[in-house]
Amino acid sequence: MRQAGRGGREPREGSPMEGSTGQEPGTPEPPATEGTPAPRAPRARPRLVFHTQLAHGSPTGRIEGFTNVKELYAKIAEVFGISPTEILFCTLNTHKVDMQKLLGGQIGLEDFIFAHVRGETKEVEVTKTEDALGLTITDNGAGYAFIKRIKEGSIINRIQTVCVGDSIEAINDHTIVGCRHYEVARMLRELPRAQPFTLRLVQPKKAFDMIGQRTRSSKSLGEGRGASGKETLRLRVQGPATLEE
């Protein structure tokens, strides 16, 4: 607390003004009333540290200090010495390609993050005999669209090499990296019927126990660490991540 100088001079220009309501500039602050509690210090932001592994197998890493999906991928890539563009998507508490455990806009503070990285590239030829291919497409928020569900009995369901979790890299040699899921869905919807087209797909790298398995969107049980259900970190497209109950 600064008092007026000798001769009633005002404080130096640029000095901070606190509690200025009802107070003329340069007027000294009144002394604190005896018994008035001191203002509380601002609550420190908790340090949030998450554990992560590569889904096909790796040591456990620790990451922190991210506020969106792109920053999360960058942190994971830094831990394992890979490029962020190698990561297709992440699942929570399971290394399997389980779309019900897909990392979206929030992470429980006890969640274990598994990163699924690029595996083999494959091309399939598809003939659109119906208006709908039977695909549900989503994206990872960082430039990759991938298959979230395959409808039973659909055109795509009859092509055994196409699996849930496959990233769609190109349609007829036209790259779609960087497109959102609804843009990719529109491109597929607008393809003419009875005319074959080619999909270039990238499948996630698989662990030994996942090879040969055509993953559906069934729920995996008893894997990894379960969420506590108390607090979650919500990731936002713009602005900082926030903790929510």
Short mmCIF file of C-alpha atoms in Angstrom, two decimals:
data_model
loop_
_atom_site.label_atom_id
_atom_site.label_comp_id
_atom_site.label_asym_id
_atom_site.label_seq_id
_atom_site.Cartn_x
_atom_site.Cartn_y
_atom_site.Cartn_z
CA MET A 1 0.00 0.00 0.00
CA ARG A 2 1.49 3.32 -1.12
CA GLN A 3 0.77 6.61 0.65
CA ALA A 4 0.92 10.04 -0.89
CA GLY A 5 4.40 11.52 -0.89
CA ARG A 6 5.58 14.63 0.86
CA GLY A 7 3.61 17.72 -0.11
CA GLY A 8 0.54 15.62 -1.15
CA ARG A 9 2.06 14.57 -4.47
CA GLU A 10 0.19 11.85 -6.36
CA PRO A 11 1.67 8.40 -7.03
CA ARG A 12 3.94 8.01 -10.03
CA GLU A 13 2.23 7.72 -13.39
CA GLY A 14 1.53 4.14 -14.36
CA SER A 15 1.28 2.78 -10.81
CA PRO A 16 -1.43 0.11 -10.30
CA MET A 17 -4.85 1.23 -9.09
CA GLU A 18 -6.67 -1.17 -6.79
CA GLY A 19 -10.13 -0.74 -5.34
CA SER A 20 -10.76 2.38 -7.44
CA THR A 21 -14.55 2.45 -6.99
CA GLY A 22 -15.53 5.74 -5.30
CA GLN A 23 -11.92 6.83 -5.06
CA GLU A 24 -10.30 9.75 -6.87
CA PRO A 25 -7.14 8.98 -8.85
CA GLY A 26 -4.09 9.44 -6.69
CA THR A 27 -5.98 9.27 -3.39
CA PRO A 28 -4.26 6.91 -0.93
CA GLU A 29 -6.15 3.77 -0.01
CA PRO A 30 -7.77 3.83 3.44
CA PRO A 31 -6.12 1.58 6.01
CA ALA A 32 -7.56 -1.93 6.28
CA THR A 33 -10.20 -2.33 8.94
CA GLU A 34 -8.99 -4.43 11.85
CA GLY A 35 -10.33 -7.94 11.63
CA THR A 36 -10.97 -7.84 7.84
CA PRO A 37 -9.65 -11.10 6.32
CA ALA A 38 -6.95 -10.80 3.69
CA PRO A 39 -8.06 -11.62 0.12
CA ARG A 40 -7.58 -15.26 -0.86
CA ALA A 41 -4.88 -16.15 -3.35
CA PRO A 42 -6.22 -17.36 -6.72
CA ARG A 43 -6.72 -21.12 -6.90
CA ALA A 44 -3.79 -22.82 -8.62
CA ARG A 45 -4.60 -24.65 -11.83
CA PRO A 46 -4.22 -28.40 -11.20
CA ARG A 47 -1.50 -30.23 -13.08
CA LEU A 48 -3.24 -32.78 -15.27
CA VAL A 49 -1.07 -35.72 -16.30
CA PHE A 50 -2.41 -38.57 -18.46
CA HIS A 51 -0.93 -41.98 -19.24
CA THR A 52 -0.72 -43.15 -22.84
CA GLN A 53 0.43 -46.06 -24.99
CA LEU A 54 0.47 -46.91 -28.68
CA ALA A 55 -2.43 -49.29 -29.27
CA HIS A 56 -0.32 -51.94 -31.01
CA GLY A 57 2.11 -52.00 -28.07
CA SER A 58 4.63 -49.65 -26.46
CA PRO A 59 5.96 -48.53 -23.08
CA THR A 60 3.69 -46.22 -21.08
CA GLY A 61 4.23 -42.49 -21.58
CA ARG A 62 3.01 -39.46 -19.65
CA ILE A 63 1.56 -36.36 -21.32
CA GLU A 64 0.24 -33.02 -20.09
CA GLY A 65 -0.28 -29.42 -21.16
CA PHE A 66 -2.64 -29.85 -24.16
CA THR A 67 -5.91 -27.98 -24.80
CA ASN A 68 -7.21 -29.56 -28.04
CA VAL A 69 -6.93 -32.74 -30.10
CA LYS A 70 -4.10 -31.50 -32.33
CA GLU A 71 -2.01 -30.57 -29.30
CA LEU A 72 -2.84 -33.94 -27.72
CA TYR A 73 -1.58 -35.78 -30.82
CA ALA A 74 1.56 -33.64 -30.82
CA LYS A 75 2.25 -34.55 -27.17
CA ILE A 76 1.73 -38.27 -27.82
CA ALA A 77 3.95 -38.12 -30.91
CA GLU A 78 6.69 -36.37 -28.93
CA VAL A 79 6.65 -39.08 -26.24
CA PHE A 80 7.00 -41.94 -28.74
CA GLY A 81 9.24 -40.21 -31.30
CA ILE A 82 6.77 -40.31 -34.20
CA SER A 83 5.07 -37.72 -36.37
CA PRO A 84 1.64 -36.45 -35.23
CA THR A 85 0.35 -37.33 -38.73
CA GLU A 86 0.96 -41.01 -37.94
CA ILE A 87 -1.89 -40.99 -35.39
CA LEU A 88 -5.28 -41.90 -36.88
CA PHE A 89 -7.39 -41.71 -33.69
CA CYS A 90 -7.34 -42.52 -29.97
CA THR A 91 -9.44 -44.78 -27.76
CA LEU A 92 -9.87 -44.61 -23.99
CA ASN A 93 -9.09 -47.55 -21.69
CA THR A 94 -8.79 -50.14 -24.48
CA HIS A 95 -6.19 -50.85 -27.15
CA LYS A 96 -8.85 -52.33 -29.45
CA VAL A 97 -10.56 -50.48 -32.29
CA ASP A 98 -13.70 -49.91 -30.23
CA MET A 99 -15.75 -47.00 -31.51
CA GLN A 100 -17.72 -46.80 -28.27
CA LYS A 101 -14.45 -45.94 -26.51
CA LEU A 102 -13.39 -43.37 -29.08
CA LEU A 103 -11.75 -40.25 -27.69
CA GLY A 104 -14.01 -37.33 -28.53
CA GLY A 105 -14.30 -33.94 -26.88
CA GLN A 106 -13.61 -35.02 -23.31
CA ILE A 107 -11.27 -37.22 -21.28
CA GLY A 108 -11.87 -38.51 -17.77
CA LEU A 109 -9.02 -37.70 -15.41
CA GLU A 110 -8.44 -41.42 -14.82
CA ASP A 111 -8.70 -42.41 -18.49
CA PHE A 112 -5.79 -44.21 -20.17
CA ILE A 113 -5.22 -43.00 -23.75
CA PHE A 114 -4.35 -45.48 -26.53
CA ALA A 115 -3.14 -44.00 -29.83
CA HIS A 116 -3.86 -45.95 -33.02
CA VAL A 117 -1.25 -45.24 -35.68
CA ARG A 118 -1.00 -45.81 -39.43
CA GLY A 119 -0.63 -49.41 -40.53
CA GLU A 120 -0.98 -50.94 -43.99
CA THR A 121 -2.49 -49.09 -46.94
CA LYS A 122 -5.03 -50.93 -49.08
CA GLU A 123 -7.19 -50.13 -52.11
CA VAL A 124 -10.63 -51.56 -52.75
CA GLU A 125 -12.89 -51.20 -55.77
CA VAL A 126 -16.54 -50.57 -54.99
CA THR A 127 -19.55 -50.53 -57.28
CA LYS A 128 -22.38 -48.41 -55.97
CA THR A 129 -25.45 -50.55 -56.62
CA GLU A 130 -27.53 -48.64 -54.06
CA ASP A 131 -27.74 -45.00 -53.01
CA ALA A 132 -26.25 -45.76 -49.57
CA LEU A 133 -22.95 -47.56 -49.07
CA GLY A 134 -23.72 -48.44 -45.44
CA LEU A 135 -20.92 -46.40 -43.87
CA THR A 136 -20.94 -44.09 -40.87
CA ILE A 137 -17.93 -41.78 -41.06
CA THR A 138 -16.35 -39.64 -38.36
CA ASP A 139 -13.06 -37.75 -38.11
CA ASN A 140 -10.36 -37.27 -35.51
CA GLY A 141 -10.45 -33.47 -35.50
CA ALA A 142 -6.93 -33.37 -36.94
CA GLY A 143 -7.46 -34.12 -40.62
CA TYR A 144 -8.31 -37.83 -40.86
CA ALA A 145 -11.78 -39.23 -41.61
CA PHE A 146 -12.35 -42.87 -40.77
CA ILE A 147 -15.06 -45.53 -40.69
CA LYS A 148 -17.00 -45.60 -37.42
CA ARG A 149 -19.71 -48.14 -38.32
CA ILE A 150 -20.57 -50.54 -41.14
CA LYS A 151 -24.23 -51.40 -41.60
CA GLU A 152 -25.11 -55.09 -41.70
CA GLY A 153 -26.03 -56.29 -45.20
CA SER A 154 -24.78 -53.11 -46.89
CA ILE A 155 -22.53 -52.76 -49.94
CA ILE A 156 -19.44 -52.14 -47.80
CA ASN A 157 -20.34 -54.93 -45.39
CA ARG A 158 -19.95 -57.40 -48.27
CA ILE A 159 -16.33 -56.26 -48.83
CA GLN A 160 -14.42 -58.13 -46.13
CA THR A 161 -11.22 -56.09 -46.46
CA VAL A 162 -12.97 -52.89 -45.31
CA CYS A 163 -13.06 -52.60 -41.51
CA VAL A 164 -14.23 -50.27 -38.78
CA GLY A 165 -11.34 -47.94 -37.93
CA ASP A 166 -9.97 -47.75 -41.48
CA SER A 167 -9.01 -44.20 -42.41
CA ILE A 168 -10.24 -43.04 -45.85
CA GLU A 169 -7.23 -41.45 -47.50
CA ALA A 170 -8.46 -41.02 -51.08
CA ILE A 171 -11.49 -41.51 -53.33
CA ASN A 172 -10.54 -42.26 -56.96
CA ASP A 173 -7.00 -40.93 -56.31
CA HIS A 174 -8.46 -37.66 -54.99
CA THR A 175 -6.94 -37.17 -51.53
CA ILE A 176 -9.36 -36.26 -48.77
CA VAL A 177 -6.82 -35.74 -45.98
CA GLY A 178 -7.86 -32.57 -44.15
CA CYS A 179 -11.58 -32.97 -44.95
CA ARG A 180 -14.22 -33.20 -42.25
CA HIS A 181 -16.41 -36.32 -42.00
CA TYR A 182 -19.49 -34.63 -43.49
CA GLU A 183 -17.48 -33.53 -46.55
CA VAL A 184 -16.31 -37.12 -47.13
CA ALA A 185 -19.86 -38.44 -46.67
CA ARG A 186 -21.14 -35.95 -49.24
CA MET A 187 -18.47 -36.99 -51.78
CA LEU A 188 -19.43 -40.65 -51.40
CA ARG A 189 -23.14 -39.84 -51.60
CA GLU A 190 -22.65 -37.91 -54.84
CA LEU A 191 -20.82 -40.72 -56.64
CA PRO A 192 -22.92 -42.08 -59.54
CA ARG A 193 -24.58 -45.47 -59.27
CA ALA A 194 -23.39 -48.49 -61.28
CA GLN A 195 -19.97 -46.88 -61.81
CA PRO A 196 -17.04 -48.48 -59.95
CA PHE A 197 -14.82 -46.28 -57.80
CA THR A 198 -11.71 -46.87 -55.73
CA LEU A 199 -11.20 -46.25 -52.02
CA ARG A 200 -7.68 -45.95 -50.65
CA LEU A 201 -7.78 -46.91 -46.98
CA VAL A 202 -5.22 -46.94 -44.18
CA GLN A 203 -5.85 -49.45 -41.43
CA PRO A 204 -4.62 -48.93 -37.86
CA LYS A 205 -1.48 -50.83 -36.94
CA LYS A 206 -2.57 -53.95 -35.08
CA ALA A 207 -1.20 -55.79 -32.10
CA PHE A 208 -0.67 -59.53 -32.44
CA ASP A 209 -3.99 -60.39 -30.77
CA MET A 210 -5.88 -58.11 -33.18
CA ILE A 211 -4.57 -59.50 -36.48
CA GLY A 212 -7.31 -61.01 -38.64
CA GLN A 213 -10.06 -59.53 -36.51
CA ARG A 214 -12.79 -57.57 -38.27
CA THR A 215 -13.73 -55.12 -35.54
CA ARG A 216 -17.32 -54.14 -34.96
CA SER A 217 -18.53 -51.34 -32.73
CA SER A 218 -19.20 -53.69 -29.82
CA LYS A 219 -18.31 -52.62 -26.32
CA SER A 220 -15.09 -54.00 -24.83
CA LEU A 221 -15.32 -54.94 -21.18
CA GLY A 222 -12.80 -55.06 -18.38
CA GLU A 223 -9.90 -53.43 -20.18
CA GLY A 224 -7.55 -50.70 -19.07
CA ARG A 225 -8.39 -48.33 -16.29
CA GLY A 226 -11.98 -47.25 -15.87
CA ALA A 227 -12.97 -43.61 -15.59
CA SER A 228 -13.63 -42.33 -12.09
CA GLY A 229 -16.77 -40.47 -13.15
CA LYS A 230 -15.78 -37.47 -11.05
CA GLU A 231 -14.16 -34.95 -13.39
CA THR A 232 -13.39 -34.78 -17.09
CA LEU A 233 -11.17 -32.59 -19.23
CA ARG A 234 -13.26 -31.12 -22.04
CA LEU A 235 -11.31 -30.28 -25.20
CA ARG A 236 -12.56 -27.37 -27.28
CA VAL A 237 -11.97 -26.32 -30.88
CA GLN A 238 -11.29 -22.77 -29.69
CA GLY A 239 -10.22 -21.62 -26.25
CA PRO A 240 -8.59 -23.51 -23.40
CA ALA A 241 -9.66 -26.95 -22.18
CA THR A 242 -11.86 -26.90 -19.09
CA LEU A 243 -12.48 -29.25 -16.16
CA GLU A 244 -16.07 -30.34 -15.71
CA GLU A 245 -17.87 -32.47 -13.16
#
